[in-house]
Short mmCIF file of C-alpha atoms and ligand atoms in Angstrom, two decimals:
data_model
loop_
_atom_site.label_atom_id
_atom_site.label_comp_id
_atom_site.label_asym_id
_atom_site.label_seq_id
_atom_site.Cartn_x
_atom_site.Cartn_y
_atom_site.Cartn_z
CA MET A 1 175.38 136.47 129.36
CA LEU A 2 173.51 133.80 127.33
CA PRO A 3 172.72 130.36 128.68
CA TYR A 4 174.29 127.33 127.08
CA SER A 5 177.57 129.16 126.74
CA ASN A 6 178.97 125.81 127.59
CA PRO A 7 180.73 124.79 124.34
CA ASN A 8 179.09 121.32 124.39
CA HIS A 9 175.66 122.87 124.63
CA ASP A 10 176.48 125.33 121.86
CA PHE A 11 177.55 122.49 119.63
CA ALA A 12 174.34 120.54 120.25
CA PHE A 13 172.22 123.65 119.62
CA GLU A 14 174.01 124.50 116.38
CA GLN A 15 174.05 120.97 114.98
CA ALA A 16 170.42 120.03 115.76
CA VAL A 17 168.45 118.96 112.64
CA ILE A 18 165.35 120.80 113.84
CA GLY A 19 165.25 124.56 114.09
CA MET A 20 166.02 126.00 117.53
CA ALA A 21 165.91 129.51 118.97
CA LEU A 22 166.24 131.30 122.27
CA ILE A 23 163.62 134.00 122.40
CA SER A 24 163.27 136.60 125.13
CA LEU A 25 159.90 137.25 126.79
CA ASP A 26 159.60 140.54 124.92
CA GLY A 27 159.93 138.75 121.58
CA SER A 28 163.56 139.31 120.54
CA ILE A 29 165.50 136.45 119.00
CA LEU A 30 168.63 135.95 121.05
CA LYS A 31 170.08 132.94 119.35
CA VAL A 32 169.17 130.64 116.38
CA ASN A 33 170.74 127.57 114.84
CA SER A 34 171.42 127.06 111.14
CA ALA A 35 168.50 124.64 110.71
CA LEU A 36 166.12 127.41 111.74
CA SER A 37 167.84 129.91 109.50
CA ASP A 38 167.21 127.51 106.55
CA LEU A 39 163.64 127.03 107.64
CA LEU A 40 162.78 130.73 107.94
CA GLY A 41 164.85 131.89 104.93
CA TYR A 42 167.08 134.42 106.81
CA SER A 43 170.69 134.11 107.88
CA GLN A 44 171.45 133.58 111.55
CA GLN A 45 172.84 137.15 111.78
CA GLU A 46 169.77 138.64 110.11
CA LEU A 47 167.54 136.83 112.56
CA THR A 48 169.42 137.92 115.68
CA ALA A 49 170.33 141.44 114.48
CA GLY A 50 166.74 142.46 114.58
CA ALA A 51 166.58 143.68 110.96
CA SER A 52 164.61 140.57 109.91
CA GLN A 53 162.35 141.07 112.88
CA GLU A 54 160.90 144.06 111.04
CA ASP A 55 159.61 141.54 108.41
CA CYS A 56 155.95 141.09 109.22
CA SER A 57 156.10 137.28 108.78
CA ILE A 58 158.81 137.00 111.41
CA ARG A 59 157.09 139.55 113.61
CA ALA A 60 153.79 137.64 113.50
CA LEU A 61 155.61 134.41 114.32
CA LEU A 62 157.38 136.00 117.27
CA ASN A 63 154.13 137.50 118.56
CA GLN A 64 152.63 134.02 118.55
CA VAL A 65 155.61 132.69 120.47
CA VAL A 66 155.36 135.45 123.09
CA TRP A 67 151.65 135.03 123.45
CA ASN A 68 151.94 131.26 123.92
CA THR A 69 154.83 131.63 126.34
CA ARG A 70 152.85 133.98 128.55
CA ALA A 71 149.83 131.69 128.47
CA THR A 72 152.06 128.76 129.47
CA GLN A 73 153.56 130.70 132.34
CA ASP A 74 150.10 131.84 133.47
CA GLN A 75 149.00 128.22 133.61
CA GLN A 76 152.19 127.38 135.49
CA GLN A 77 153.25 124.90 132.85
CA SER A 78 156.73 124.47 131.43
CA ILE A 79 156.01 123.21 127.90
CA THR A 80 153.57 124.11 125.19
CA GLN A 81 153.17 123.11 121.60
CA PHE A 82 151.29 124.65 118.66
CA GLU A 83 151.14 124.70 114.91
CA TYR A 84 151.84 127.72 112.74
CA VAL A 85 151.80 128.50 109.02
CA TYR A 86 154.80 130.68 108.19
CA ARG A 87 155.14 132.65 104.96
CA HIS A 88 158.70 132.11 103.71
CA PRO A 89 160.44 135.08 101.94
CA SER A 90 160.16 132.99 98.73
CA ASP A 91 156.38 133.28 99.31
CA ARG A 92 155.72 129.60 99.93
CA GLU A 93 153.89 128.38 103.02
CA VAL A 94 155.84 126.46 105.61
CA TYR A 95 153.88 124.42 108.13
CA LEU A 96 155.65 124.60 111.48
CA SER A 97 155.15 122.72 114.67
CA LEU A 98 156.55 124.77 117.57
CA ARG A 99 157.46 123.51 120.99
CA ILE A 100 158.18 126.13 123.66
CA SER A 101 160.04 125.28 126.88
CA VAL A 102 159.77 127.87 129.67
CA LYS A 103 161.91 126.15 132.30
CA GLU A 104 162.56 127.92 135.59
CA GLU A 105 166.29 128.08 134.99
CA LEU A 106 165.78 129.55 131.47
CA ALA A 107 163.43 132.17 132.77
CA GLN A 108 165.86 133.08 135.52
CA SER A 109 168.99 133.18 133.39
CA PHE A 110 167.65 135.35 130.53
CA ARG A 111 163.91 135.90 130.93
CA GLY A 112 163.09 133.89 127.80
CA CYS A 113 162.33 130.48 126.39
CA LEU A 114 163.75 127.79 124.17
CA VAL A 115 161.69 127.17 121.02
CA GLN A 116 162.03 124.14 118.73
CA PHE A 117 160.68 124.43 115.17
CA GLU A 118 159.79 121.35 113.22
CA ASP A 119 159.00 121.51 109.50
CA ARG A 120 155.69 119.72 108.91
CA THR A 121 155.18 120.96 105.33
CA LEU A 122 155.85 117.62 103.65
CA LEU A 123 153.68 115.81 106.16
CA ARG A 124 150.87 118.28 105.58
CA GLN A 125 151.14 117.86 101.83
CA LEU A 126 150.99 114.09 102.15
CA MET A 127 147.99 114.36 104.44
CA ARG A 128 146.26 116.68 101.99
CA GLN A 129 146.87 114.29 99.10
CA LEU A 130 145.49 111.47 101.19
CA GLU A 131 142.41 113.54 101.98
CA LEU A 132 141.90 114.32 98.29
CA LYS A 133 142.25 110.63 97.43
CA GLU A 134 139.71 109.73 100.05
CA GLN A 135 137.36 112.40 98.79
CA LYS A 136 137.67 111.09 95.25
CA LEU A 137 137.01 107.57 96.48
CA ASN A 138 133.92 108.81 98.30
CA GLU A 139 132.76 110.60 95.19
CA LYS A 140 133.24 107.41 93.21
CA GLU A 141 131.29 105.46 95.77
CA ASN A 142 128.55 108.08 95.71
CA SER A 143 128.22 108.08 91.96
CA PHE A 144 128.18 104.27 92.03
CA LEU A 145 125.39 104.46 94.59
CA GLN A 146 123.53 107.00 92.48
CA LEU A 147 123.82 104.65 89.53
CA LEU A 148 122.37 101.79 91.58
CA GLU A 149 119.59 103.98 92.95
CA GLY A 150 118.54 105.11 89.49
CA LEU A 151 118.88 101.74 87.77
CA PRO A 152 115.59 100.30 86.46
CA LEU A 153 116.87 96.82 87.36
CA SER A 154 116.42 95.49 90.87
CA VAL A 155 119.69 95.27 92.77
CA LEU A 156 120.19 93.74 96.18
CA ILE A 157 123.30 92.96 98.19
CA THR A 158 123.18 90.01 100.55
CA LYS A 159 125.56 88.42 103.01
CA LYS A 160 124.83 84.80 103.88
CA GLY A 161 121.36 85.27 102.44
CA ILE A 162 120.56 88.32 104.58
CA VAL A 163 119.66 91.53 102.72
CA HIS A 164 122.11 94.41 103.36
CA TYR A 165 121.18 96.76 100.53
CA VAL A 166 118.26 97.20 98.11
CA ASN A 167 117.78 99.84 95.43
CA PRO A 168 114.40 101.52 94.80
CA ALA A 169 113.66 99.22 91.84
CA ALA A 170 114.08 96.19 94.11
CA LEU A 171 111.71 97.75 96.63
CA ARG A 172 109.14 98.23 93.91
CA LEU A 173 109.65 94.64 92.72
CA VAL A 174 108.60 93.21 96.08
CA ASN A 175 105.94 95.90 96.68
CA ALA A 176 107.78 97.27 99.72
CA ALA A 177 107.28 100.85 100.83
CA HIS A 178 110.53 101.38 102.72
CA PRO A 179 114.02 99.77 102.78
CA ARG A 180 113.52 98.87 106.44
CA ASP A 181 110.79 96.43 105.33
CA VAL A 182 113.41 94.28 103.60
CA LEU A 183 116.79 95.08 105.16
CA GLY A 184 117.84 92.30 107.49
CA ILE A 185 115.41 89.70 106.17
CA SER A 186 116.53 86.48 104.52
CA THR A 187 116.00 86.02 100.79
CA ASP A 188 114.16 82.75 101.47
CA VAL A 189 111.27 84.81 102.82
CA VAL A 190 110.76 86.29 99.37
CA VAL A 191 111.79 83.40 97.10
CA ASP A 192 108.95 80.87 96.85
CA ALA A 193 109.49 77.58 98.69
CA SER A 194 109.46 75.67 95.39
CA TYR A 195 112.72 77.46 94.46
CA HIS A 196 114.51 77.04 97.80
CA ASN A 197 116.55 74.11 96.50
CA ALA A 198 117.99 76.24 93.71
CA LEU A 199 118.57 79.09 96.17
CA MET A 200 120.53 76.88 98.59
CA LYS A 201 122.66 75.46 95.79
CA ARG A 202 123.57 78.96 94.68
CA ARG A 203 124.34 80.10 98.20
CA ALA A 204 126.78 77.22 98.56
CA LYS A 205 128.62 78.62 95.54
CA TYR A 206 128.92 82.07 97.14
CA THR A 207 132.09 81.00 98.92
CA GLU A 208 133.81 80.92 95.56
CA SER A 209 134.43 84.17 93.72
CA GLY A 210 133.15 85.54 90.46
CA GLU A 211 129.90 85.25 88.58
CA ILE A 212 127.49 82.53 89.60
CA GLY A 213 125.37 82.70 86.49
CA SER A 214 121.74 83.43 85.81
CA VAL A 215 118.67 82.06 87.51
CA ASP A 216 114.86 82.35 87.45
CA TYR A 217 112.88 82.55 90.68
CA LEU A 218 109.23 82.66 91.57
CA ILE A 219 109.00 85.29 94.27
CA ARG A 220 106.31 86.24 96.75
CA CYS A 221 106.06 90.00 97.28
CA LEU A 222 105.49 91.46 100.74
CA ASP A 223 101.77 91.77 99.96
CA GLY A 224 101.58 88.16 98.72
CA GLN A 225 101.61 88.89 94.97
CA GLU A 226 103.55 86.31 92.96
CA LYS A 227 106.08 87.38 90.35
CA MET A 228 108.56 85.62 88.13
CA VAL A 229 112.02 87.15 88.03
CA THR A 230 115.21 86.44 86.16
CA GLY A 231 118.69 87.64 87.03
CA PHE A 232 122.23 86.82 88.00
CA THR A 233 124.56 87.08 90.97
CA LEU A 234 128.09 88.43 91.37
CA ILE A 235 130.38 87.99 94.35
CA ILE A 236 131.98 91.21 95.58
CA ASN A 237 133.70 92.63 98.65
CA TYR A 238 131.22 94.78 100.50
CA GLU A 239 132.16 96.59 103.71
CA GLY A 240 135.14 94.31 104.11
CA GLU A 241 133.26 91.05 103.69
CA LYS A 242 132.24 88.75 100.85
CA ALA A 243 128.76 89.58 99.62
CA ALA A 244 126.47 88.60 96.76
CA VAL A 245 125.04 91.24 94.42
CA GLY A 246 121.84 90.05 92.79
CA ILE A 247 120.56 91.90 89.73
CA PHE A 248 117.00 90.98 88.80
CA LYS A 249 114.24 91.78 86.34
CA ASP A 250 110.51 91.15 86.52
CA ILE A 251 109.49 88.78 83.70
CA THR A 252 105.94 88.01 84.86
CA GLU A 253 104.33 89.97 82.02
CA GLN A 254 106.77 88.58 79.46
CA GLN A 255 105.97 85.03 80.54
CA LEU A 256 102.24 85.65 80.41
CA GLU A 257 102.71 87.04 76.91
CA GLU A 258 104.69 83.93 75.92
CA ASP A 259 101.92 81.72 77.34
CA ARG A 260 99.37 83.69 75.35
CA VAL A 261 101.37 83.33 72.16
CA MET A 262 101.69 79.61 72.79
CA GLN A 263 97.98 79.27 73.48
CA SER A 264 97.18 81.21 70.34
CA GLU A 265 99.50 79.01 68.30
CA LYS A 266 97.81 75.93 69.72
CA LEU A 267 94.42 77.35 68.78
CA THR A 268 95.58 78.15 65.27
CA THR A 269 96.84 74.60 64.82
CA ALA A 270 93.62 73.20 66.26
CA GLY A 271 91.67 75.43 63.92
CA GLN A 272 93.57 74.29 60.84
CA LEU A 273 93.23 70.66 61.87
CA ALA A 274 89.54 71.10 62.55
CA ALA A 275 88.96 72.71 59.20
CA GLY A 276 90.64 69.84 57.40
CA ILE A 277 88.72 67.18 59.28
CA ALA A 278 85.40 68.97 58.96
CA HIS A 279 85.62 69.25 55.22
CA GLU A 280 86.67 65.62 54.89
CA ILE A 281 83.71 64.48 56.98
CA ARG A 282 81.12 66.72 55.42
CA ASN A 283 81.06 65.09 52.00
CA PRO A 284 80.66 61.44 53.09
CA LEU A 285 78.12 62.64 55.65
CA THR A 286 75.93 64.17 52.96
CA SER A 287 75.96 61.01 50.90
CA ILE A 288 75.27 58.77 53.92
CA ASN A 289 72.32 60.97 54.82
CA GLY A 290 70.89 60.61 51.36
CA PHE A 291 71.27 56.83 51.25
CA VAL A 292 69.72 56.40 54.69
CA LYS A 293 66.66 58.31 53.53
CA LEU A 294 66.43 56.07 50.45
CA LEU A 295 66.79 52.89 52.47
CA ARG A 296 64.26 54.06 54.99
CA SER A 297 61.57 54.62 52.37
CA ALA A 298 62.13 51.10 50.96
CA GLU A 299 62.61 49.24 54.26
CA ARG A 300 60.07 49.69 57.04
CA SER A 301 61.01 46.83 59.39
CA ASN A 302 64.07 48.34 61.06
CA GLU A 303 62.58 51.72 62.07
CA LEU A 304 64.48 51.89 65.38
CA TYR A 305 67.85 51.38 63.71
CA PHE A 306 67.13 54.16 61.31
CA GLU A 307 66.25 56.47 64.14
CA ILE A 308 69.53 55.70 65.86
CA ILE A 309 71.51 56.17 62.65
CA GLU A 310 69.78 59.48 62.03
CA SER A 311 70.35 60.84 65.50
CA GLU A 312 74.01 59.86 65.40
CA LEU A 313 74.36 61.52 62.00
CA LYS A 314 72.81 64.69 63.45
CA ARG A 315 75.36 64.67 66.21
CA ILE A 316 78.23 64.35 63.75
CA GLU A 317 76.77 67.21 61.77
CA LEU A 318 76.60 69.36 64.88
CA ILE A 319 80.25 68.74 65.67
CA VAL A 320 81.30 69.38 62.11
CA ASN A 321 79.42 72.67 62.04
CA GLU A 322 81.04 73.85 65.26
CA LEU A 323 84.45 72.82 63.99
CA LEU A 324 83.87 74.82 60.84
CA VAL A 325 83.58 78.00 62.87
CA LEU A 326 87.15 77.37 63.93
CA SER A 327 88.26 77.21 60.32
CA LYS A 328 87.11 80.78 59.72
CA PRO A 329 89.97 83.22 59.34
CA GLN A 330 91.94 83.32 62.60
CA SER A 331 92.73 86.98 62.64
CA VAL A 332 90.02 89.56 62.26
CA HIS A 333 90.24 90.80 58.68
CA VAL A 334 86.81 92.26 58.11
CA SER A 335 87.02 94.80 60.81
CA GLY A 336 84.82 97.76 61.19
CA PRO A 337 83.11 99.54 64.02
CA ILE A 338 80.45 97.18 65.30
CA ASP A 339 77.58 98.26 67.49
CA VAL A 340 77.72 95.69 70.30
CA PHE A 341 74.24 96.46 71.45
CA ALA A 342 72.74 95.91 68.01
CA ILE A 343 74.31 92.44 67.89
CA MET A 344 73.00 91.69 71.36
CA GLU A 345 69.44 92.62 70.33
CA GLN A 346 69.55 90.43 67.22
CA ILE A 347 70.72 87.43 69.22
CA ILE A 348 68.10 87.96 71.91
CA THR A 349 65.38 88.03 69.27
CA LEU A 350 66.80 84.81 67.86
CA MET A 351 66.85 82.99 71.18
CA LYS A 352 63.80 84.41 72.96
CA VAL A 353 61.42 81.67 71.84
CA GLN A 354 63.74 78.88 72.88
CA ALA A 355 64.23 80.61 76.23
CA ALA A 356 60.51 81.03 76.84
CA LEU A 357 60.02 77.29 76.29
CA LYS A 358 62.37 76.64 79.19
CA ASN A 359 60.73 79.31 81.33
CA ILE A 360 63.76 81.56 81.03
CA GLU A 361 63.63 85.34 80.70
CA ILE A 362 66.49 87.21 79.05
CA ILE A 363 66.88 90.72 80.49
CA PRO A 364 69.23 93.11 78.69
CA HIS A 365 70.41 96.31 80.33
CA TYR A 366 70.74 99.01 77.74
CA PRO A 367 73.75 101.26 77.58
CA MET A 368 73.06 105.02 77.39
CA ALA A 369 74.70 105.41 73.97
CA PRO A 370 75.75 102.95 71.25
CA VAL A 371 78.94 101.07 72.13
CA PHE A 372 81.32 100.22 69.33
CA VAL A 373 84.15 97.72 69.06
CA GLN A 374 86.44 96.79 66.20
CA GLY A 375 85.68 93.34 64.90
CA GLU A 376 83.92 90.83 62.71
CA VAL A 377 80.11 90.74 63.11
CA ASN A 378 79.52 87.03 62.61
CA GLN A 379 82.27 86.03 64.98
CA LEU A 380 80.96 88.32 67.71
CA LYS A 381 77.46 86.97 67.14
CA GLN A 382 78.86 83.50 67.63
CA VAL A 383 80.22 84.60 71.03
CA PHE A 384 76.80 85.81 72.19
CA ILE A 385 75.13 82.64 70.90
CA ASN A 386 77.61 80.33 72.63
CA LEU A 387 77.36 82.11 75.98
CA LEU A 388 73.56 82.40 75.91
CA LYS A 389 73.16 78.77 74.83
CA ASN A 390 75.37 77.61 77.71
CA ALA A 391 73.49 79.80 80.16
CA MET A 392 70.16 78.41 79.04
CA GLU A 393 71.43 74.85 79.11
CA ALA A 394 72.53 75.39 82.70
CA MET A 395 69.04 76.53 83.77
CA ASN A 396 66.64 73.58 83.65
CA GLN A 397 64.51 75.11 86.41
CA GLY A 398 64.00 78.37 84.50
CA GLY A 399 65.01 81.81 85.80
CA THR A 400 66.58 84.93 84.38
CA ILE A 401 69.66 85.65 82.32
CA THR A 402 70.88 89.24 82.49
CA LEU A 403 72.99 90.85 79.81
CA ASP A 404 75.02 93.99 80.53
CA ILE A 405 77.25 96.12 78.38
CA LEU A 406 79.59 98.41 80.29
CA HIS A 407 82.21 100.63 78.76
CA ASN A 408 84.83 103.25 79.46
CA ALA A 409 87.52 104.88 77.31
CA GLN A 410 89.70 101.74 77.33
CA GLU A 411 87.38 98.78 77.15
CA VAL A 412 83.95 97.35 76.61
CA GLN A 413 82.65 94.69 78.97
CA ILE A 414 79.96 92.24 77.99
CA ILE A 415 78.54 90.44 81.00
CA VAL A 416 76.32 87.35 80.78
CA GLN A 417 74.91 86.27 84.10
CA ASP A 418 72.74 83.21 84.65
CA GLU A 419 70.99 81.49 87.55
CA GLY A 420 71.98 78.00 86.47
CA ILE A 421 73.71 75.04 88.07
CA GLY A 422 77.11 76.78 88.20
CA MET A 423 80.54 75.17 88.08
CA THR A 424 83.14 73.92 90.52
CA GLN A 425 86.61 75.42 90.60
CA GLU A 426 87.99 72.31 88.83
CA GLN A 427 85.45 72.73 86.03
CA ILE A 428 86.43 76.36 85.58
CA GLN A 429 90.06 75.30 85.21
CA THR A 430 89.24 73.09 82.22
CA LEU A 431 86.94 75.59 80.48
CA GLY A 432 87.86 76.16 76.88
CA GLN A 433 89.61 72.84 76.42
CA PRO A 434 88.21 71.09 73.36
CA PHE A 435 85.70 68.24 73.87
CA VAL A 436 85.34 68.82 77.61
CA THR A 437 81.60 68.73 78.23
CA THR A 438 79.19 67.75 81.00
CA LYS A 439 76.25 67.46 78.64
CA ASP A 440 74.94 64.31 76.96
CA THR A 441 74.60 66.11 73.65
CA GLY A 442 77.41 68.63 74.17
CA THR A 443 80.44 68.96 71.94
CA GLY A 444 82.72 70.80 74.39
CA LEU A 445 83.75 73.13 71.58
CA GLY A 446 81.60 76.21 72.21
CA LEU A 447 83.81 77.91 74.78
CA MET A 448 87.00 77.04 72.95
CA ILE A 449 85.63 78.80 69.90
CA THR A 450 84.40 81.71 72.02
CA LYS A 451 87.79 82.14 73.63
CA ASN A 452 89.48 81.96 70.26
CA ILE A 453 87.27 84.68 68.77
CA ILE A 454 87.75 86.98 71.77
CA HIS A 455 91.48 86.42 71.66
CA ASN A 456 91.54 87.38 67.96
CA HIS A 457 89.67 90.57 68.85
CA GLY A 458 92.40 91.46 71.37
CA GLY A 459 90.17 90.70 74.34
CA THR A 460 89.98 88.43 77.37
CA MET A 461 87.31 86.41 79.15
CA ASN A 462 86.70 85.89 82.88
CA VAL A 463 84.44 83.40 84.59
CA GLU A 464 82.98 83.50 88.06
CA SER A 465 80.71 80.74 89.22
CA ILE A 466 79.05 79.39 92.36
CA PRO A 467 77.65 75.85 92.17
CA ASP A 468 73.81 75.75 92.38
CA TYR A 469 73.71 79.53 92.27
CA GLY A 470 74.84 80.73 88.87
CA THR A 471 77.61 81.74 86.55
CA THR A 472 78.89 85.06 85.21
CA PHE A 473 80.95 85.31 82.06
CA THR A 474 82.65 88.68 81.51
CA ILE A 475 84.21 89.55 78.18
CA HIS A 476 86.63 92.45 77.92
CA LEU A 477 87.17 93.95 74.47
CA PRO A 478 89.27 96.97 73.60
CA ALA A 479 87.05 100.02 73.10
CA LEU A 480 87.04 101.75 69.75
P1 ADP B 501 79.19 72.36 75.56
O1 ADP B 501 78.20 73.46 75.81
O2 ADP B 501 79.02 71.73 74.22
O3 ADP B 501 79.28 71.38 76.66
P2 ADP B 501 81.05 74.44 75.94
O4 ADP B 501 82.49 74.63 75.53
O5 ADP B 501 80.12 75.49 75.49
O6 ADP B 501 80.63 73.02 75.45
O7 ADP B 501 80.99 74.33 77.50
C1 ADP B 501 81.85 73.43 78.18
C2 ADP B 501 81.31 73.07 79.53
O8 ADP B 501 81.41 74.22 80.39
C3 ADP B 501 79.84 72.72 79.58
O9 ADP B 501 79.67 71.35 79.29
C4 ADP B 501 79.47 73.05 81.02
O10 ADP B 501 79.85 72.00 81.86
C5 ADP B 501 80.34 74.22 81.33
N1 ADP B 501 79.62 75.49 81.21
C6 ADP B 501 79.75 76.42 80.24
N2 ADP B 501 78.94 77.47 80.46
C7 ADP B 501 78.28 77.23 81.62
C8 ADP B 501 77.29 77.92 82.40
N3 ADP B 501 76.82 79.11 82.02
N4 ADP B 501 76.87 77.36 83.56
C9 ADP B 501 77.37 76.17 83.96
N5 ADP B 501 78.27 75.46 83.26
C10 ADP B 501 78.73 75.95 82.11
MG1 MG B 502 78.07 75.20 74.69
#
């Protein structure tokens, strides 16, 4: 005698949209509804007759049911629920959610349980698709991140000015060793105070969306180094909030190069101008000189005037001669390997007498082997002359001037060190500007010419000086 033989109960069992079965404790199907027969792919008769129960899929399912029922009874519970993947006779997988009721009255009436089967296949498929989508999204995010990490441009993401992400290039830009050194800090720590106004104005725009346009900033790296950067900002959604992505590039070198080009253009113009003026002055100067000599031999009464005229003419001649050096070809055409030391020796010989008169000793330190640079002999000689002359003029109390030539595979250094009056920091700033001199008879052109020649030889010049102690000029030239 089966339970639910009440016709109302039978009707409810048969018409239920989910699969239902009464299963005995030994695993025989006593009764199934049509929903379950659809679900399992066997007719109701096949399922209850026992023939289908020989099918291993059905057998395995029933074993699971029995096992779970026993476990539920052992734990003195009346309901249990589990998931099961059933292989349908058409060979597709059906995801089932089973709910077993082992009520006292069921157990008593037929020693079995009521099992409800719910088809979760569609749900599972949807879940799987969702998982795949999420995985794809993650992959996209990861490849985006990889792109950022490998980008040679500096990228940072900020929210309200606080850094939330930096890529390795950005770390290198600010000389930081680890992201934790910059994450969480405000960008105004890095951007120089002189650019804070621009920074604030841009931040105010961050509330709008889209591109904010490009900007240049002077930044201060974590170790204090200053750099010039250029870049632009985009507004994006980052982790659910509005954020600014800054993409920046270091243009310090580029700007230095531009400055150099500008300086070199200025020098070229100055050189051309100087050449023109010098030639114009030279001819009248020669004729004035001649006439003064004539006048002087005829007229004896105004001796003092003549002396003044002559000394002034000498001064003009000096300036003209220095200017003419500038008019020499700007770029180094006649270039061959030049032995720097040989030049140094010639110049020392030339200036030794003058030095001795002022109680100055010139001490050269010889390099082990000849040192060669690419260049123009006369121009390089001019450099030595200008530096030695200045050193001697700075040493009215006498002393020593040392000359060193150092070299490695990349460069040759020529170092001129004196024990003269030295220079203040302000004086050093103006070095090389034309006509800036502290001497009564100076022209203020020597160092400008020197710088120009070194520049044309692809080199640079450094000055270190301590007032009342001495000055060191170091020239760096590319090694041959
Ligand atoms: P000038 O020698 O005609 O004054 P320079 O261009 O050679 O012109 O030098 C410019 C100025 O730089 C000098 O007047 C001097 O004040 C300073 N100066 C250059 N070399 C030295 C040095 N070795 N020691 C101290 N001051 C120097
Ligand atoms: Mg000089």
